[in-house]
Amino acid sequence: MRGVPAHGSGGTEFRLLGPVGIRNGGTGTDIVPWGSKQRALLSALVLHAGRLLSVDQLTEELWGDRPPANAANALQAHVARLRRLLPGPEGTVPGHEWITTLPTGYRLSLGDATTDVQHFHRLSAEGRAAAAGDPGRAARLLRRALALWRGPALQDSRYGPLCTGEADRLEENRLTALEILYEMSLCCARPGEIIGELENLVADHPLRERFYDLLMLALYRSGRQAEALGVYERARRRLVEALGIEPGPVLRCRMEAILNHAPGLSAPAPPEAPYPAAENRPGSRELGSEIAWLRQRVDELNRRQIALARRFDALAARTPPTF
C-alpha cells in the first residue's frame, strides 16, 4: 500500500478512470494496491458492487485459462490482502463491511462510498441534458466529467472479461462525451479555441470520423477552408489505408458543403440571455437596475415585432392577389 497526500477530504471514493486506487476521505490519502492482480480484483468487485461474483468468475478474471492449482485458496488470499487495504472506520460508516464472503463467491458493498465512474456518468448525463438549451453549460459540465479521467480506464488492471469489457464501454463513453463537448463548443461560436484539441484527437483516433467532421467545421468557421478540405483528404487516406473504405456519407456531405460554402455551416446565433434565476436576481436595493433590464428586454422585443411586421407587409405587397 502507498499513502499519497490527497487534496480535500470527504467519503471514500474508488478510482477507476486511470490508475486503479482508493481515495480515503477520512485521512486524505490515496491507497494504491501494489500488485496488478490486487488491482484487477478491486476493479472487478467495484464495477459489480452489490452483486455476487463467483469464485469461477474471479479466478478467470485474474488468471484466465491458466489458473493455479490452488486457485480458490489463492483468490481467498488476495481477498484477505484487499480487505486489509480498504479504509477503516475513519473512511466509511462505523461497522461497514466492504467485502462479504458468500458460499459461492464474494460481494463488495459500496455503502456510502462513491466511484469516479459514477461521477463521470452523472456529469455526462447532465451535460447531454443541457445540450439542447444551453450549450455553454453543457460544455462546462462535460469538461468537468472528462477531467475525472487520469488515464485509460482500469489502467494496468485489465485481465479478464469483467474488466476488459467494462473498460471498453467506458472508453466509448469518454469518446462520445468528447464529441458532444466539441459540438457544444462550436455552438458557442468558439471554433479557434478547440482546433488544437481536435487535431490531437484526430491523431489519437485516426479512424473515428466524427472527430474529422468536427475539425473540418472548426477550421471552416475560422476562415480556413483549404485546411478544412485538407482534413477530409487526410481522413480519406487513413481510412483507405487502414480499412480499405472511403469516408462515410456524413463526412462526404461535410466536404461538399464546405466546397459550396453552404449556409448551414455558419456558426449559430448566440442564445438569448435568459431571465436571471431567482438566486441571481438583484435585491430590493437594486430594484432600479432590474427594472431597467426589463425595459431593455421589452424594447428589444418590440423592435423585433416591428421588424417582423414590416417583413410581412413587404411580402404581402409582392404577392399577387388570388381570386
PDB file of C-alpha atoms in Angstrom:
ATOM      1  CA  MET A   1       0.000   0.000   0.000  1.00  0.00           C
ATOM      2  CA  ARG A   2       1.167   3.518  -0.776  1.00  0.00           C
ATOM      3  CA  GLY A   3      -0.107   6.568   1.104  1.00  0.00           C
ATOM      4  CA  VAL A   4      -0.096   9.679  -1.071  1.00  0.00           C
ATOM      5  CA  PRO A   5      -1.398  13.017   0.219  1.00  0.00           C
ATOM      6  CA  ALA A   6      -4.693  13.848  -1.407  1.00  0.00           C
ATOM      7  CA  HIS A   7      -6.451  17.143  -1.898  1.00  0.00           C
ATOM      8  CA  GLY A   8      -9.609  17.602   0.134  1.00  0.00           C
ATOM      9  CA  SER A   9     -11.498  15.068   2.197  1.00  0.00           C
ATOM     10  CA  GLY A  10     -14.923  13.527   2.433  1.00  0.00           C
ATOM     11  CA  GLY A  11     -16.150   9.983   1.881  1.00  0.00           C
ATOM     12  CA  THR A  12     -14.256   7.112   0.363  1.00  0.00           C
ATOM     13  CA  GLU A  13     -14.005   7.170  -3.430  1.00  0.00           C
ATOM     14  CA  PHE A  14     -12.927   4.289  -5.626  1.00  0.00           C
ATOM     15  CA  ARG A  15     -10.984   5.491  -8.659  1.00  0.00           C
ATOM     16  CA  LEU A  16     -11.095   3.507 -11.873  1.00  0.00           C
ATOM     17  CA  LEU A  17     -10.691   6.167 -14.577  1.00  0.00           C
ATOM     18  CA  GLY A  18      -6.942   5.820 -14.801  1.00  0.00           C
ATOM     19  CA  PRO A  19      -4.643   4.012 -12.351  1.00  0.00           C
ATOM     20  CA  VAL A  20      -6.863   1.990 -10.015  1.00  0.00           C
ATOM     21  CA  GLY A  21      -6.895   3.106  -6.399  1.00  0.00           C
ATOM     22  CA  ILE A  22      -8.920   4.376  -3.454  1.00  0.00           C
ATOM     23  CA  ARG A  23      -9.224   7.897  -2.101  1.00  0.00           C
ATOM     24  CA  ASN A  24      -9.542   7.670   1.688  1.00  0.00           C
ATOM     25  CA  GLY A  25     -11.592  10.717   2.587  1.00  0.00           C
ATOM     26  CA  GLY A  26     -11.003  10.202   6.288  1.00  0.00           C
ATOM     27  CA  THR A  27      -7.190  10.509   6.116  1.00  0.00           C
ATOM     28  CA  GLY A  28      -6.809  12.432   2.865  1.00  0.00           C
ATOM     29  CA  THR A  29      -4.583   9.778   1.284  1.00  0.00           C
ATOM     30  CA  ASP A  30      -4.688   7.624  -1.840  1.00  0.00           C
ATOM     31  CA  ILE A  31      -4.466   3.868  -1.389  1.00  0.00           C
ATOM     32  CA  VAL A  32      -2.909   2.064  -4.350  1.00  0.00           C
ATOM     33  CA  PRO A  33      -2.754  -1.746  -4.344  1.00  0.00           C
ATOM     34  CA  TRP A  34       0.760  -2.818  -5.259  1.00  0.00           C
ATOM     35  CA  GLY A  35       0.055  -5.909  -7.347  1.00  0.00           C
ATOM     36  CA  SER A  36      -1.716  -5.973 -10.689  1.00  0.00           C
ATOM     37  CA  LYS A  37      -3.830  -8.920  -9.535  1.00  0.00           C
ATOM     38  CA  GLN A  38      -4.919  -6.915  -6.496  1.00  0.00           C
ATOM     39  CA  ARG A  39      -5.913  -4.002  -8.710  1.00  0.00           C
ATOM     40  CA  ALA A  40      -7.794  -6.296 -11.090  1.00  0.00           C
ATOM     41  CA  LEU A  41      -9.665  -7.884  -8.173  1.00  0.00           C
ATOM     42  CA  LEU A  42     -10.568  -4.482  -6.729  1.00  0.00           C
ATOM     43  CA  SER A  43     -11.722  -3.257 -10.156  1.00  0.00           C
ATOM     44  CA  ALA A  44     -13.954  -6.260 -10.758  1.00  0.00           C
ATOM     45  CA  LEU A  45     -15.560  -6.036  -7.309  1.00  0.00           C
ATOM     46  CA  VAL A  46     -16.162  -2.270  -7.506  1.00  0.00           C
ATOM     47  CA  LEU A  47     -17.517  -2.370 -11.064  1.00  0.00           C
ATOM     48  CA  HIS A  48     -20.030  -5.001  -9.967  1.00  0.00           C
ATOM     49  CA  ALA A  49     -20.637  -3.659  -6.469  1.00  0.00           C
ATOM     50  CA  GLY A  50     -23.672  -5.172  -4.802  1.00  0.00           C
ATOM     51  CA  ARG A  51     -23.516  -8.292  -6.978  1.00  0.00           C
ATOM     52  CA  LEU A  52     -22.138 -11.704  -6.163  1.00  0.00           C
ATOM     53  CA  LEU A  53     -19.057 -12.559  -8.210  1.00  0.00           C
ATOM     54  CA  SER A  54     -18.437 -16.278  -8.138  1.00  0.00           C
ATOM     55  CA  VAL A  55     -15.087 -17.887  -7.416  1.00  0.00           C
ATOM     56  CA  ASP A  56     -15.009 -19.120 -11.008  1.00  0.00           C
ATOM     57  CA  GLN A  57     -15.623 -15.616 -12.410  1.00  0.00           C
ATOM     58  CA  LEU A  58     -12.923 -14.041 -10.288  1.00  0.00           C
ATOM     59  CA  THR A  59     -10.494 -16.869 -10.991  1.00  0.00           C
ATOM     60  CA  GLU A  60     -10.944 -16.350 -14.729  1.00  0.00           C
ATOM     61  CA  GLU A  61     -10.587 -12.614 -14.255  1.00  0.00           C
ATOM     62  CA  LEU A  62      -7.228 -12.916 -12.501  1.00  0.00           C
ATOM     63  CA  TRP A  63      -5.636 -15.928 -14.194  1.00  0.00           C
ATOM     64  CA  GLY A  64      -7.559 -16.535 -17.413  1.00  0.00           C
ATOM     65  CA  ASP A  65      -7.401 -20.114 -18.681  1.00  0.00           C
ATOM     66  CA  ARG A  66      -4.219 -20.883 -16.686  1.00  0.00           C
ATOM     67  CA  PRO A  67      -5.300 -20.731 -13.025  1.00  0.00           C
ATOM     68  CA  PRO A  68      -3.007 -22.052 -10.277  1.00  0.00           C
ATOM     69  CA  ALA A  69      -3.676 -25.476  -8.854  1.00  0.00           C
ATOM     70  CA  ASN A  70      -4.998 -23.960  -5.625  1.00  0.00           C
ATOM     71  CA  ALA A  71      -6.958 -21.160  -7.309  1.00  0.00           C
ATOM     72  CA  ALA A  72      -9.654 -20.895  -4.620  1.00  0.00           C
ATOM     73  CA  ASN A  73      -7.035 -20.534  -1.853  1.00  0.00           C
ATOM     74  CA  ALA A  74      -5.019 -18.049  -3.925  1.00  0.00           C
ATOM     75  CA  LEU A  75      -8.144 -15.974  -4.533  1.00  0.00           C
ATOM     76  CA  GLN A  76      -9.013 -16.094  -0.843  1.00  0.00           C
ATOM     77  CA  ALA A  77      -5.533 -14.781  -0.015  1.00  0.00           C
ATOM     78  CA  HIS A  78      -5.933 -11.897  -2.477  1.00  0.00           C
ATOM     79  CA  VAL A  79      -9.305 -11.007  -0.958  1.00  0.00           C
ATOM     80  CA  ALA A  80      -7.801 -11.055   2.553  1.00  0.00           C
ATOM     81  CA  ARG A  81      -4.995  -8.687   1.494  1.00  0.00           C
ATOM     82  CA  LEU A  82      -7.514  -6.408  -0.221  1.00  0.00           C
ATOM     83  CA  ARG A  83      -9.634  -6.264   2.937  1.00  0.00           C
ATOM     84  CA  ARG A  84      -6.609  -5.010   4.872  1.00  0.00           C
ATOM     85  CA  LEU A  85      -6.083  -2.234   2.319  1.00  0.00           C
ATOM     86  CA  LEU A  86      -9.612  -0.863   2.419  1.00  0.00           C
ATOM     87  CA  PRO A  87     -10.242   2.169   4.641  1.00  0.00           C
ATOM     88  CA  GLY A  88     -11.203   1.620   8.245  1.00  0.00           C
ATOM     89  CA  PRO A  89     -13.983   3.368  10.182  1.00  0.00           C
ATOM     90  CA  GLU A  90     -12.498   6.822   9.539  1.00  0.00           C
ATOM     91  CA  GLY A  91     -13.091   6.348   5.814  1.00  0.00           C
ATOM     92  CA  THR A  92     -16.627   4.969   5.972  1.00  0.00           C
ATOM     93  CA  VAL A  93     -19.563   4.488   8.306  1.00  0.00           C
ATOM     94  CA  PRO A  94     -18.747   2.570  11.514  1.00  0.00           C
ATOM     95  CA  GLY A  95     -19.263  -1.158  11.221  1.00  0.00           C
ATOM     96  CA  HIS A  96     -19.336  -1.158   7.425  1.00  0.00           C
ATOM     97  CA  GLU A  97     -18.067  -4.407   5.898  1.00  0.00           C
ATOM     98  CA  TRP A  98     -16.630  -3.840   2.431  1.00  0.00           C
ATOM     99  CA  ILE A  99     -16.312  -7.417   1.151  1.00  0.00           C
ATOM    100  CA  THR A 100     -18.708 -10.180   2.152  1.00  0.00           C
ATOM    101  CA  THR A 101     -17.736 -13.822   1.739  1.00  0.00           C
ATOM    102  CA  LEU A 102     -20.623 -15.939   0.457  1.00  0.00           C
ATOM    103  CA  PRO A 103     -20.796 -19.709  -0.127  1.00  0.00           C
ATOM    104  CA  THR A 104     -20.010 -19.376  -3.845  1.00  0.00           C
ATOM    105  CA  GLY A 105     -18.047 -16.131  -4.087  1.00  0.00           C
ATOM    106  CA  TYR A 106     -17.586 -12.554  -2.923  1.00  0.00           C
ATOM    107  CA  ARG A 107     -19.572  -9.325  -2.964  1.00  0.00           C
ATOM    108  CA  LEU A 108     -18.393  -5.759  -2.384  1.00  0.00           C
ATOM    109  CA  SER A 109     -20.752  -3.220  -0.845  1.00  0.00           C
ATOM    110  CA  LEU A 110     -20.070   0.455  -1.524  1.00  0.00           C
ATOM    111  CA  GLY A 111     -22.114   1.683   1.413  1.00  0.00           C
ATOM    112  CA  ASP A 112     -21.861   5.471   1.302  1.00  0.00           C
ATOM    113  CA  ALA A 113     -18.673   5.374  -0.799  1.00  0.00           C
ATOM    114  CA  THR A 114     -18.650   6.633  -4.381  1.00  0.00           C
ATOM    115  CA  THR A 115     -16.699   5.986  -7.570  1.00  0.00           C
ATOM    116  CA  ASP A 116     -15.272   8.334 -10.167  1.00  0.00           C
ATOM    117  CA  VAL A 117     -17.217   6.291 -12.745  1.00  0.00           C
ATOM    118  CA  GLN A 118     -20.472   7.337 -11.061  1.00  0.00           C
ATOM    119  CA  HIS A 119     -19.387  10.990 -11.074  1.00  0.00           C
ATOM    120  CA  PHE A 120     -18.443  10.780 -14.746  1.00  0.00           C
ATOM    121  CA  HIS A 121     -21.787   9.280 -15.757  1.00  0.00           C
ATOM    122  CA  ARG A 122     -23.744  11.843 -13.722  1.00  0.00           C
ATOM    123  CA  LEU A 123     -21.915  14.873 -15.120  1.00  0.00           C
ATOM    124  CA  SER A 124     -22.065  13.477 -18.664  1.00  0.00           C
ATOM    125  CA  ALA A 125     -25.814  12.946 -18.375  1.00  0.00           C
ATOM    126  CA  GLU A 126     -26.308  16.480 -17.070  1.00  0.00           C
ATOM    127  CA  GLY A 127     -24.204  17.816 -19.933  1.00  0.00           C
ATOM    128  CA  ARG A 128     -26.249  15.947 -22.536  1.00  0.00           C
ATOM    129  CA  ALA A 129     -29.481  17.176 -20.947  1.00  0.00           C
ATOM    130  CA  ALA A 130     -28.275  20.792 -21.112  1.00  0.00           C
ATOM    131  CA  ALA A 131     -27.098  20.500 -24.731  1.00  0.00           C
ATOM    132  CA  ALA A 132     -30.403  21.478 -26.340  1.00  0.00           C
ATOM    133  CA  GLY A 133     -30.970  24.687 -24.407  1.00  0.00           C
ATOM    134  CA  ASP A 134     -27.630  25.842 -23.004  1.00  0.00           C
ATOM    135  CA  PRO A 135     -24.539  24.766 -24.985  1.00  0.00           C
ATOM    136  CA  GLY A 136     -22.210  26.738 -22.737  1.00  0.00           C
ATOM    137  CA  ARG A 137     -23.380  24.967 -19.590  1.00  0.00           C
ATOM    138  CA  ALA A 138     -23.304  21.636 -21.416  1.00  0.00           C
ATOM    139  CA  ALA A 139     -19.681  22.210 -22.404  1.00  0.00           C
ATOM    140  CA  ARG A 140     -18.713  23.136 -18.843  1.00  0.00           C
ATOM    141  CA  LEU A 141     -20.360  20.013 -17.408  1.00  0.00           C
ATOM    142  CA  LEU A 142     -18.740  17.763 -19.986  1.00  0.00           C
ATOM    143  CA  ARG A 143     -15.307  19.243 -19.326  1.00  0.00           C
ATOM    144  CA  ARG A 144     -15.781  18.541 -15.625  1.00  0.00           C
ATOM    145  CA  ALA A 145     -16.774  14.963 -16.444  1.00  0.00           C
ATOM    146  CA  LEU A 146     -13.760  14.420 -18.696  1.00  0.00           C
ATOM    147  CA  ALA A 147     -11.401  15.987 -16.144  1.00  0.00           C
ATOM    148  CA  LEU A 148     -12.043  12.963 -13.925  1.00  0.00           C
ATOM    149  CA  TRP A 149     -10.031  10.796 -16.318  1.00  0.00           C
ATOM    150  CA  ARG A 150      -6.398  10.375 -15.241  1.00  0.00           C
ATOM    151  CA  GLY A 151      -5.505   7.821 -17.923  1.00  0.00           C
ATOM    152  CA  PRO A 152      -7.065   4.811 -19.649  1.00  0.00           C
ATOM    153  CA  ALA A 153      -9.918   3.241 -17.700  1.00  0.00           C
ATOM    154  CA  LEU A 154      -8.699   0.493 -15.322  1.00  0.00           C
ATOM    155  CA  GLN A 155      -5.120   1.216 -16.319  1.00  0.00           C
ATOM    156  CA  ASP A 156      -2.856  -1.830 -15.884  1.00  0.00           C
ATOM    157  CA  SER A 157      -5.794  -3.781 -14.417  1.00  0.00           C
ATOM    158  CA  ARG A 158      -7.400  -5.412 -17.444  1.00  0.00           C
ATOM    159  CA  TYR A 159      -7.055  -9.153 -17.455  1.00  0.00           C
ATOM    160  CA  GLY A 160     -10.360 -10.943 -17.841  1.00  0.00           C
ATOM    161  CA  PRO A 161     -13.736 -10.259 -19.436  1.00  0.00           C
ATOM    162  CA  LEU A 162     -15.261  -8.414 -16.452  1.00  0.00           C
ATOM    163  CA  CYS A 163     -12.758  -5.565 -16.505  1.00  0.00           C
ATOM    164  CA  THR A 164     -11.883  -5.578 -20.197  1.00  0.00           C
ATOM    165  CA  GLY A 165     -15.478  -5.298 -21.366  1.00  0.00           C
ATOM    166  CA  GLU A 166     -16.295  -2.504 -18.918  1.00  0.00           C
ATOM    167  CA  ALA A 167     -13.105  -0.614 -19.762  1.00  0.00           C
ATOM    168  CA  ASP A 168     -14.042  -0.690 -23.448  1.00  0.00           C
ATOM    169  CA  ARG A 169     -17.525   0.651 -22.655  1.00  0.00           C
ATOM    170  CA  LEU A 170     -16.103   3.422 -20.510  1.00  0.00           C
ATOM    171  CA  GLU A 171     -13.670   4.432 -23.251  1.00  0.00           C
ATOM    172  CA  GLU A 172     -16.532   4.626 -25.754  1.00  0.00           C
ATOM    173  CA  ASN A 173     -18.492   6.772 -23.293  1.00  0.00           C
ATOM    174  CA  ARG A 174     -15.471   9.068 -22.968  1.00  0.00           C
ATOM    175  CA  LEU A 175     -15.153   9.487 -26.732  1.00  0.00           C
ATOM    176  CA  THR A 176     -18.869  10.194 -27.060  1.00  0.00           C
ATOM    177  CA  ALA A 177     -18.603  12.837 -24.321  1.00  0.00           C
ATOM    178  CA  LEU A 178     -15.694  14.407 -26.211  1.00  0.00           C
ATOM    179  CA  GLU A 179     -17.736  14.546 -29.414  1.00  0.00           C
ATOM    180  CA  ILE A 180     -20.628  16.278 -27.655  1.00  0.00           C
ATOM    181  CA  LEU A 181     -18.244  18.647 -25.856  1.00  0.00           C
ATOM    182  CA  TYR A 182     -16.718  19.925 -29.094  1.00  0.00           C
ATOM    183  CA  GLU A 183     -20.097  20.100 -30.785  1.00  0.00           C
ATOM    184  CA  MET A 184     -21.265  22.332 -27.912  1.00  0.00           C
ATOM    185  CA  SER A 185     -18.091  24.414 -28.152  1.00  0.00           C
ATOM    186  CA  LEU A 186     -18.855  25.040 -31.822  1.00  0.00           C
ATOM    187  CA  CYS A 187     -22.398  26.061 -30.866  1.00  0.00           C
ATOM    188  CA  CYS A 188     -20.840  28.653 -28.565  1.00  0.00           C
ATOM    189  CA  ALA A 189     -19.048  30.181 -31.585  1.00  0.00           C
ATOM    190  CA  ARG A 190     -15.513  29.473 -30.325  1.00  0.00           C
ATOM    191  CA  PRO A 191     -14.045  27.375 -33.159  1.00  0.00           C
ATOM    192  CA  GLY A 192     -10.499  28.665 -32.897  1.00  0.00           C
ATOM    193  CA  GLU A 193     -10.155  27.572 -29.282  1.00  0.00           C
ATOM    194  CA  ILE A 194     -10.666  23.882 -29.994  1.00  0.00           C
ATOM    195  CA  ILE A 195      -8.768  23.324 -33.252  1.00  0.00           C
ATOM    196  CA  GLY A 196      -5.608  22.188 -31.469  1.00  0.00           C
ATOM    197  CA  GLU A 197      -7.537  19.794 -29.221  1.00  0.00           C
ATOM    198  CA  LEU A 198      -9.356  18.309 -32.200  1.00  0.00           C
ATOM    199  CA  GLU A 199      -6.085  17.869 -34.069  1.00  0.00           C
ATOM    200  CA  ASN A 200      -4.791  15.830 -31.125  1.00  0.00           C
ATOM    201  CA  LEU A 201      -7.952  13.708 -31.078  1.00  0.00           C
ATOM    202  CA  VAL A 202      -7.700  13.024 -34.804  1.00  0.00           C
ATOM    203  CA  ALA A 203      -4.101  11.905 -34.305  1.00  0.00           C
ATOM    204  CA  ASP A 204      -5.038   9.671 -31.350  1.00  0.00           C
ATOM    205  CA  HIS A 205      -8.156   8.206 -33.039  1.00  0.00           C
ATOM    206  CA  PRO A 206      -7.419   8.253 -36.774  1.00  0.00           C
ATOM    207  CA  LEU A 207     -10.363   6.008 -37.685  1.00  0.00           C
ATOM    208  CA  ARG A 208     -13.067   7.944 -35.817  1.00  0.00           C
ATOM    209  CA  GLU A 209     -14.782  10.037 -38.491  1.00  0.00           C
ATOM    210  CA  ARG A 210     -16.701  12.293 -36.114  1.00  0.00           C
ATOM    211  CA  PHE A 211     -13.504  13.979 -34.925  1.00  0.00           C
ATOM    212  CA  TYR A 212     -12.532  14.737 -38.537  1.00  0.00           C
ATOM    213  CA  ASP A 213     -16.006  16.176 -39.107  1.00  0.00           C
ATOM    214  CA  LEU A 214     -15.769  18.485 -36.082  1.00  0.00           C
ATOM    215  CA  LEU A 215     -12.248  19.580 -37.027  1.00  0.00           C
ATOM    216  CA  MET A 216     -13.334  20.418 -40.571  1.00  0.00           C
ATOM    217  CA  LEU A 217     -16.194  22.539 -39.254  1.00  0.00           C
ATOM    218  CA  ALA A 218     -13.982  24.314 -36.716  1.00  0.00           C
ATOM    219  CA  LEU A 219     -11.425  25.165 -39.417  1.00  0.00           C
ATOM    220  CA  TYR A 220     -14.094  26.372 -41.838  1.00  0.00           C
ATOM    221  CA  ARG A 221     -15.672  28.638 -39.240  1.00  0.00           C
ATOM    222  CA  SER A 222     -12.207  30.025 -38.511  1.00  0.00           C
ATOM    223  CA  GLY A 223     -11.858  31.076 -42.160  1.00  0.00           C
ATOM    224  CA  ARG A 224      -9.541  28.197 -43.105  1.00  0.00           C
ATOM    225  CA  GLN A 225     -11.472  26.479 -45.888  1.00  0.00           C
ATOM    226  CA  ALA A 226      -8.442  24.979 -47.646  1.00  0.00           C
ATOM    227  CA  GLU A 227      -7.225  23.373 -44.429  1.00  0.00           C
ATOM    228  CA  ALA A 228     -10.711  22.003 -43.746  1.00  0.00           C
ATOM    229  CA  LEU A 229     -10.701  20.306 -47.158  1.00  0.00           C
ATOM    230  CA  GLY A 230      -7.209  19.010 -46.427  1.00  0.00           C
ATOM    231  CA  VAL A 231      -8.545  17.305 -43.304  1.00  0.00           C
ATOM    232  CA  TYR A 232     -11.034  15.425 -45.481  1.00  0.00           C
ATOM    233  CA  GLU A 233      -8.244  14.177 -47.713  1.00  0.00           C
ATOM    234  CA  ARG A 234      -6.261  13.144 -44.678  1.00  0.00           C
ATOM    235  CA  ALA A 235      -9.250  11.197 -43.326  1.00  0.00           C
ATOM    236  CA  ARG A 236      -9.848   9.541 -46.669  1.00  0.00           C
ATOM    237  CA  ARG A 237      -6.234   8.434 -46.979  1.00  0.00           C
ATOM    238  CA  ARG A 238      -6.144   6.947 -43.482  1.00  0.00           C
ATOM    239  CA  LEU A 239      -9.443   5.118 -43.863  1.00  0.00           C
ATOM    240  CA  VAL A 240      -8.457   3.650 -47.209  1.00  0.00           C
ATOM    241  CA  GLU A 241      -5.040   2.562 -45.933  1.00  0.00           C
ATOM    242  CA  ALA A 242      -6.309   1.056 -42.673  1.00  0.00           C
ATOM    243  CA  LEU A 243      -9.719  -0.325 -43.624  1.00  0.00           C
ATOM    244  CA  GLY A 244      -9.934  -0.171 -47.397  1.00  0.00           C
ATOM    245  CA  ILE A 245     -13.062   2.027 -47.260  1.00  0.00           C
ATOM    246  CA  GLU A 246     -13.967   5.562 -48.279  1.00  0.00           C
ATOM    247  CA  PRO A 247     -15.278   8.107 -45.752  1.00  0.00           C
ATOM    248  CA  GLY A 248     -18.934   7.729 -44.826  1.00  0.00           C
ATOM    249  CA  PRO A 249     -21.808   9.896 -46.079  1.00  0.00           C
ATOM    250  CA  VAL A 250     -21.631  12.370 -43.166  1.00  0.00           C
ATOM    251  CA  LEU A 251     -18.015  13.267 -43.863  1.00  0.00           C
ATOM    252  CA  ARG A 252     -18.599  13.412 -47.624  1.00  0.00           C
ATOM    253  CA  CYS A 253     -21.559  15.749 -47.133  1.00  0.00           C
ATOM    254  CA  ARG A 254     -19.424  17.973 -44.909  1.00  0.00           C
ATOM    255  CA  MET A 255     -16.746  18.192 -47.591  1.00  0.00           C
ATOM    256  CA  GLU A 256     -19.306  19.101 -50.273  1.00  0.00           C
ATOM    257  CA  ALA A 257     -20.903  21.702 -48.009  1.00  0.00           C
ATOM    258  CA  ILE A 258     -17.516  23.324 -47.396  1.00  0.00           C
ATOM    259  CA  LEU A 259     -16.756  23.364 -51.119  1.00  0.00           C
ATOM    260  CA  ASN A 260     -20.080  25.116 -51.763  1.00  0.00           C
ATOM    261  CA  HIS A 261     -19.976  27.450 -48.744  1.00  0.00           C
ATOM    262  CA  ALA A 262     -23.334  26.060 -47.612  1.00  0.00           C
ATOM    263  CA  PRO A 263     -25.239  28.494 -45.368  1.00  0.00           C
ATOM    264  CA  GLY A 264     -25.792  25.771 -42.796  1.00  0.00           C
ATOM    265  CA  LEU A 265     -22.078  25.815 -41.946  1.00  0.00           C
ATOM    266  CA  SER A 266     -22.293  29.240 -40.354  1.00  0.00           C
ATOM    267  CA  ALA A 267     -21.983  29.483 -36.602  1.00  0.00           C
ATOM    268  CA  PRO A 268     -25.365  29.584 -34.847  1.00  0.00           C
ATOM    269  CA  ALA A 269     -26.529  32.843 -33.337  1.00  0.00           C
ATOM    270  CA  PRO A 270     -25.763  33.098 -29.628  1.00  0.00           C
ATOM    271  CA  PRO A 271     -28.756  32.160 -27.486  1.00  0.00           C
ATOM    272  CA  GLU A 272     -30.812  34.890 -25.898  1.00  0.00           C
ATOM    273  CA  ALA A 273     -29.867  35.755 -22.357  1.00  0.00           C
ATOM    274  CA  PRO A 274     -32.436  34.095 -20.077  1.00  0.00           C
ATOM    275  CA  TYR A 275     -34.178  35.976 -17.305  1.00  0.00           C
ATOM    276  CA  PRO A 276     -31.899  35.765 -14.256  1.00  0.00           C
ATOM    277  CA  ALA A 277     -32.578  32.882 -11.912  1.00  0.00           C
ATOM    278  CA  ALA A 278     -34.149  33.770  -8.588  1.00  0.00           C
ATOM    279  CA  GLU A 279     -30.892  33.393  -6.673  1.00  0.00           C
ATOM    280  CA  ASN A 280     -29.122  35.710  -9.118  1.00  0.00           C
ATOM    281  CA  ARG A 281     -31.711  38.475  -9.264  1.00  0.00           C
ATOM    282  CA  PRO A 282     -30.908  41.785  -7.598  1.00  0.00           C
ATOM    283  CA  GLY A 283     -32.218  42.571  -4.144  1.00  0.00           C
ATOM    284  CA  SER A 284     -34.540  45.409  -3.235  1.00  0.00           C
ATOM    285  CA  ARG A 285     -31.697  47.943  -3.242  1.00  0.00           C
ATOM    286  CA  GLU A 286     -31.019  47.092  -6.876  1.00  0.00           C
ATOM    287  CA  LEU A 287     -34.631  47.165  -7.984  1.00  0.00           C
ATOM    288  CA  GLY A 288     -33.962  50.090 -10.306  1.00  0.00           C
ATOM    289  CA  SER A 289     -31.349  48.054 -12.191  1.00  0.00           C
ATOM    290  CA  GLU A 290     -33.770  45.153 -12.583  1.00  0.00           C
ATOM    291  CA  ILE A 291     -36.491  47.449 -13.938  1.00  0.00           C
ATOM    292  CA  ALA A 292     -34.026  48.933 -16.411  1.00  0.00           C
ATOM    293  CA  TRP A 293     -33.077  45.425 -17.543  1.00  0.00           C
ATOM    294  CA  LEU A 294     -36.743  44.521 -18.041  1.00  0.00           C
ATOM    295  CA  ARG A 295     -37.380  47.691 -20.030  1.00  0.00           C
ATOM    296  CA  GLN A 296     -34.419  46.905 -22.248  1.00  0.00           C
ATOM    297  CA  ARG A 297     -35.809  43.438 -22.936  1.00  0.00           C
ATOM    298  CA  VAL A 298     -39.271  44.839 -23.723  1.00  0.00           C
ATOM    299  CA  ASP A 299     -37.782  47.408 -26.125  1.00  0.00           C
ATOM    300  CA  GLU A 300     -35.833  44.644 -27.859  1.00  0.00           C
ATOM    301  CA  LEU A 301     -38.943  42.513 -28.252  1.00  0.00           C
ATOM    302  CA  ASN A 302     -40.882  45.482 -29.611  1.00  0.00           C
ATOM    303  CA  ARG A 303     -38.191  46.149 -32.199  1.00  0.00           C
ATOM    304  CA  ARG A 304     -38.320  42.512 -33.314  1.00  0.00           C
ATOM    305  CA  GLN A 305     -42.104  42.635 -33.579  1.00  0.00           C
ATOM    306  CA  ILE A 306     -41.955  45.804 -35.710  1.00  0.00           C
ATOM    307  CA  ALA A 307     -39.298  44.260 -37.954  1.00  0.00           C
ATOM    308  CA  LEU A 308     -41.378  41.135 -38.450  1.00  0.00           C
ATOM    309  CA  ALA A 309     -44.474  43.204 -39.278  1.00  0.00           C
ATOM    310  CA  ARG A 310     -42.535  45.145 -41.900  1.00  0.00           C
ATOM    311  CA  ARG A 311     -41.244  41.954 -43.489  1.00  0.00           C
ATOM    312  CA  PHE A 312     -44.757  40.552 -43.577  1.00  0.00           C
ATOM    313  CA  ASP A 313     -46.076  43.726 -45.247  1.00  0.00           C
ATOM    314  CA  ALA A 314     -43.280  43.621 -47.815  1.00  0.00           C
ATOM    315  CA  LEU A 315     -44.002  40.018 -48.650  1.00  0.00           C
ATOM    316  CA  ALA A 316     -47.724  40.706 -48.911  1.00  0.00           C
ATOM    317  CA  ALA A 317     -47.079  43.605 -51.289  1.00  0.00           C
ATOM    318  CA  ARG A 318     -45.067  41.337 -53.607  1.00  0.00           C
ATOM    319  CA  THR A 319     -47.629  38.512 -53.559  1.00  0.00           C
ATOM    320  CA  PRO A 320     -50.216  38.809 -56.411  1.00  0.00           C
ATOM    321  CA  PRO A 321     -53.847  38.614 -55.314  1.00  0.00           C
ATOM    322  CA  THR A 322     -55.723  35.362 -55.886  1.00  0.00           C
ATOM    323  CA  PHE A 323     -59.409  35.098 -56.910  1.00  0.00           C
TER     324      PHE A 323
END
